[in-house]
């Protein structure tokens, strides 16, 4: 009997990350909260993110962040762990992420 595995996600390489999708991804309050949580903890499984949205909506937000190059993910067993691509973002857009993360709410 075949076992199902989660699909492999693709991420833009550092040189493919553009400012417009990054700003779009960070403009949403839910996605910004996800980024804040990742910045504070380093890595979080999808099911442990503290956001008040449905599972399908969370999946949409994570996909938007991933496709913009803001986060990366890794599979461990049945869990997907997400982490912030802070080094890549800081190299491409110095001070942007720090400014956003420390802006008044």
PDB file of N, CA, C and O in Angstrom, residues 4-36:
ATOM      1  N   UNK A   4       1.331   8.267   1.438  1.00  0.00           N
ATOM      2  CA  UNK A   4       1.296   9.619   0.904  1.00  0.00           C
ATOM      3  C   UNK A   4       2.372  10.456   1.570  1.00  0.00           C
ATOM      4  O   UNK A   4       2.579  10.358   2.764  1.00  0.00           O
ATOM      5  N   UNK A   5       3.032  11.237   0.762  1.00  0.00           N
ATOM      6  CA  UNK A   5       4.001  12.179   1.309  1.00  0.00           C
ATOM      7  C   UNK A   5       3.561  13.576   0.920  1.00  0.00           C
ATOM      8  O   UNK A   5       2.891  13.775  -0.092  1.00  0.00           O
ATOM      9  N   UNK A   6       3.927  14.534   1.731  1.00  0.00           N
ATOM     10  CA  UNK A   6       3.577  15.919   1.445  1.00  0.00           C
ATOM     11  C   UNK A   6       4.340  16.370   0.206  1.00  0.00           C
ATOM     12  O   UNK A   6       5.470  15.953  -0.025  1.00  0.00           O
ATOM     13  N   UNK A   7       3.711  17.224  -0.596  1.00  0.00           N
ATOM     14  CA  UNK A   7       4.393  17.691  -1.795  1.00  0.00           C
ATOM     15  C   UNK A   7       5.610  18.532  -1.437  1.00  0.00           C
ATOM     16  O   UNK A   7       5.626  19.227  -0.433  1.00  0.00           O
ATOM     17  N   UNK A   8       6.620  18.424  -2.270  1.00  0.00           N
ATOM     18  CA  UNK A   8       7.822  19.237  -2.069  1.00  0.00           C
ATOM     19  C   UNK A   8       7.520  20.657  -2.535  1.00  0.00           C
ATOM     20  O   UNK A   8       6.930  20.864  -3.587  1.00  0.00           O
ATOM     21  N   UNK A   9       7.905  21.617  -1.730  1.00  0.00           N
ATOM     22  CA  UNK A   9       7.694  23.005  -2.096  1.00  0.00           C
ATOM     23  C   UNK A   9       8.945  23.547  -2.761  1.00  0.00           C
ATOM     24  O   UNK A   9      10.047  23.130  -2.458  1.00  0.00           O
ATOM     25  N   UNK A  10       8.741  24.486  -3.641  1.00  0.00           N
ATOM     26  CA  UNK A  10       9.867  25.176  -4.258  1.00  0.00           C
ATOM     27  C   UNK A  10       9.918  26.599  -3.708  1.00  0.00           C
ATOM     28  O   UNK A  10       8.889  27.169  -3.344  1.00  0.00           O
ATOM     29  N   UNK A  11      11.093  27.138  -3.647  1.00  0.00           N
ATOM     30  CA  UNK A  11      11.317  28.459  -3.105  1.00  0.00           C
ATOM     31  C   UNK A  11      12.165  29.241  -4.091  1.00  0.00           C
ATOM     32  O   UNK A  11      13.041  28.669  -4.729  1.00  0.00           O
ATOM     33  N   UNK A  12      11.938  30.541  -4.169  1.00  0.00           N
ATOM     34  CA  UNK A  12      12.821  31.317  -5.054  1.00  0.00           C
ATOM     35  C   UNK A  12      14.237  31.338  -4.489  1.00  0.00           C
ATOM     36  O   UNK A  12      14.431  31.397  -3.272  1.00  0.00           O
ATOM     37  N   UNK A  13      15.216  31.261  -5.364  1.00  0.00           N
ATOM     38  CA  UNK A  13      16.597  31.465  -4.940  1.00  0.00           C
ATOM     39  C   UNK A  13      16.739  32.910  -4.482  1.00  0.00           C
ATOM     40  O   UNK A  13      15.930  33.771  -4.839  1.00  0.00           O
ATOM     41  N   UNK A  14      17.780  33.183  -3.723  1.00  0.00           N
ATOM     42  CA  UNK A  14      17.977  34.543  -3.205  1.00  0.00           C
ATOM     43  C   UNK A  14      17.929  35.582  -4.318  1.00  0.00           C
ATOM     44  O   UNK A  14      17.279  36.609  -4.187  1.00  0.00           O
ATOM     45  N   UNK A  15      18.592  35.305  -5.430  1.00  0.00           N
ATOM     46  CA  UNK A  15      18.635  36.300  -6.508  1.00  0.00           C
ATOM     47  C   UNK A  15      17.313  36.430  -7.265  1.00  0.00           C
ATOM     48  O   UNK A  15      17.155  37.316  -8.100  1.00  0.00           O
ATOM     49  N   UNK A  16      16.346  35.584  -6.972  1.00  0.00           N
ATOM     50  CA  UNK A  16      15.023  35.663  -7.609  1.00  0.00           C
ATOM     51  C   UNK A  16      14.003  36.412  -6.742  1.00  0.00           C
ATOM     52  O   UNK A  16      12.905  36.707  -7.211  1.00  0.00           O
ATOM     53  N   UNK A  17      14.352  36.715  -5.507  1.00  0.00           N
ATOM     54  CA  UNK A  17      13.427  37.399  -4.605  1.00  0.00           C
ATOM     55  C   UNK A  17      13.335  38.866  -5.016  1.00  0.00           C
ATOM     56  O   UNK A  17      14.350  39.533  -5.198  1.00  0.00           O
ATOM     57  N   UNK A  18      12.103  39.346  -5.166  1.00  0.00           N
ATOM     58  CA  UNK A  18      11.848  40.730  -5.575  1.00  0.00           C
ATOM     59  C   UNK A  18      11.104  41.459  -4.462  1.00  0.00           C
ATOM     60  O   UNK A  18      10.317  40.872  -3.733  1.00  0.00           O
ATOM     61  N   UNK A  19      11.318  42.758  -4.372  1.00  0.00           N
ATOM     62  CA  UNK A  19      10.747  43.566  -3.303  1.00  0.00           C
ATOM     63  C   UNK A  19       9.213  43.625  -3.361  1.00  0.00           C
ATOM     64  O   UNK A  19       8.554  43.609  -2.318  1.00  0.00           O
ATOM     65  N   UNK A  20       8.619  43.676  -4.541  1.00  0.00           N
ATOM     66  CA  UNK A  20       7.167  43.823  -4.650  1.00  0.00           C
ATOM     67  C   UNK A  20       6.423  42.665  -3.992  1.00  0.00           C
ATOM     68  O   UNK A  20       5.524  42.904  -3.175  1.00  0.00           O
ATOM     69  N   UNK A  21       6.744  41.401  -4.312  1.00  0.00           N
ATOM     70  CA  UNK A  21       6.046  40.301  -3.641  1.00  0.00           C
ATOM     71  C   UNK A  21       6.331  40.242  -2.140  1.00  0.00           C
ATOM     72  O   UNK A  21       5.470  39.867  -1.350  1.00  0.00           O
ATOM     73  N   UNK A  22       7.539  40.630  -1.743  1.00  0.00           N
ATOM     74  CA  UNK A  22       7.877  40.641  -0.313  1.00  0.00           C
ATOM     75  C   UNK A  22       6.997  41.653   0.412  1.00  0.00           C
ATOM     76  O   UNK A  22       6.395  41.352   1.453  1.00  0.00           O
ATOM     77  N   UNK A  23       6.896  42.866  -0.129  1.00  0.00           N
ATOM     78  CA  UNK A  23       6.071  43.894   0.501  1.00  0.00           C
ATOM     79  C   UNK A  23       4.599  43.494   0.509  1.00  0.00           C
ATOM     80  O   UNK A  23       3.889  43.709   1.494  1.00  0.00           O
ATOM     81  N   UNK A  24       4.137  42.892  -0.572  1.00  0.00           N
ATOM     82  CA  UNK A  24       2.756  42.414  -0.628  1.00  0.00           C
ATOM     83  C   UNK A  24       2.514  41.359   0.456  1.00  0.00           C
ATOM     84  O   UNK A  24       1.509  41.408   1.162  1.00  0.00           O
ATOM     85  N   UNK A  25       3.435  40.431   0.587  1.00  0.00           N
ATOM     86  CA  UNK A  25       3.289  39.365   1.585  1.00  0.00           C
ATOM     87  C   UNK A  25       3.281  39.929   3.001  1.00  0.00           C
ATOM     88  O   UNK A  25       2.515  39.478   3.857  1.00  0.00           O
ATOM     89  N   UNK A  26       4.108  40.920   3.256  1.00  0.00           N
ATOM     90  CA  UNK A  26       4.214  41.476   4.603  1.00  0.00           C
ATOM     91  C   UNK A  26       3.119  42.494   4.917  1.00  0.00           C
ATOM     92  O   UNK A  26       2.959  42.880   6.079  1.00  0.00           O
ATOM     93  N   UNK A  27       2.345  42.912   3.930  1.00  0.00           N
ATOM     94  CA  UNK A  27       1.306  43.922   4.140  1.00  0.00           C
ATOM     95  C   UNK A  27       0.059  43.364   4.826  1.00  0.00           C
ATOM     96  O   UNK A  27      -0.720  44.121   5.394  1.00  0.00           O
ATOM     97  N   UNK A  28      -0.119  42.051   4.796  1.00  0.00           N
ATOM     98  CA  UNK A  28      -1.305  41.443   5.402  1.00  0.00           C
ATOM     99  C   UNK A  28      -1.075  41.230   6.898  1.00  0.00           C
ATOM    100  O   UNK A  28      -0.033  40.701   7.286  1.00  0.00           O
ATOM    101  N   UNK A  29      -2.021  41.606   7.758  1.00  0.00           N
ATOM    102  CA  UNK A  29      -1.831  41.462   9.206  1.00  0.00           C
ATOM    103  C   UNK A  29      -1.592  40.016   9.677  1.00  0.00           C
ATOM    104  O   UNK A  29      -0.778  39.795  10.574  1.00  0.00           O
ATOM    105  N   UNK A  30      -2.249  39.054   9.066  1.00  0.00           N
ATOM    106  CA  UNK A  30      -2.048  37.652   9.465  1.00  0.00           C
ATOM    107  C   UNK A  30      -0.651  37.197   9.077  1.00  0.00           C
ATOM    108  O   UNK A  30       0.062  36.585   9.877  1.00  0.00           O
ATOM    109  N   UNK A  31      -0.237  37.519   7.871  1.00  0.00           N
ATOM    110  CA  UNK A  31       1.100  37.111   7.431  1.00  0.00           C
ATOM    111  C   UNK A  31       2.177  37.828   8.234  1.00  0.00           C
ATOM    112  O   UNK A  31       3.203  37.229   8.578  1.00  0.00           O
ATOM    113  N   UNK A  32       1.940  39.075   8.572  1.00  0.00           N
ATOM    114  CA  UNK A  32       2.892  39.807   9.399  1.00  0.00           C
ATOM    115  C   UNK A  32       3.005  39.164  10.775  1.00  0.00           C
ATOM    116  O   UNK A  32       4.109  39.031  11.318  1.00  0.00           O
ATOM    117  N   UNK A  33       1.908  38.703  11.328  1.00  0.00           N
ATOM    118  CA  UNK A  33       1.948  38.018  12.626  1.00  0.00           C
ATOM    119  C   UNK A  33       2.718  36.701  12.513  1.00  0.00           C
ATOM    120  O   UNK A  33       3.486  36.346  13.404  1.00  0.00           O
ATOM    121  N   UNK A  34       2.540  35.980  11.431  1.00  0.00           N
ATOM    122  CA  UNK A  34       3.300  34.743  11.209  1.00  0.00           C
ATOM    123  C   UNK A  34       4.790  35.059  11.182  1.00  0.00           C
ATOM    124  O   UNK A  34       5.595  34.381  11.828  1.00  0.00           O
ATOM    125  N   UNK A  35       5.173  36.097  10.459  1.00  0.00           N
ATOM    126  CA  UNK A  35       6.582  36.498  10.362  1.00  0.00           C
ATOM    127  C   UNK A  35       7.114  36.900  11.735  1.00  0.00           C
ATOM    128  O   UNK A  35       8.232  36.539  12.105  1.00  0.00           O
ATOM    129  N   UNK A  36       6.321  37.629  12.507  1.00  0.00           N
ATOM    130  CA  UNK A  36       6.754  38.014  13.856  1.00  0.00           C
ATOM    131  C   UNK A  36       6.994  36.785  14.731  1.00  0.00           C
ATOM    132  O   UNK A  36       7.975  36.718  15.464  1.00  0.00           O
TER     133      UNK A  36
END
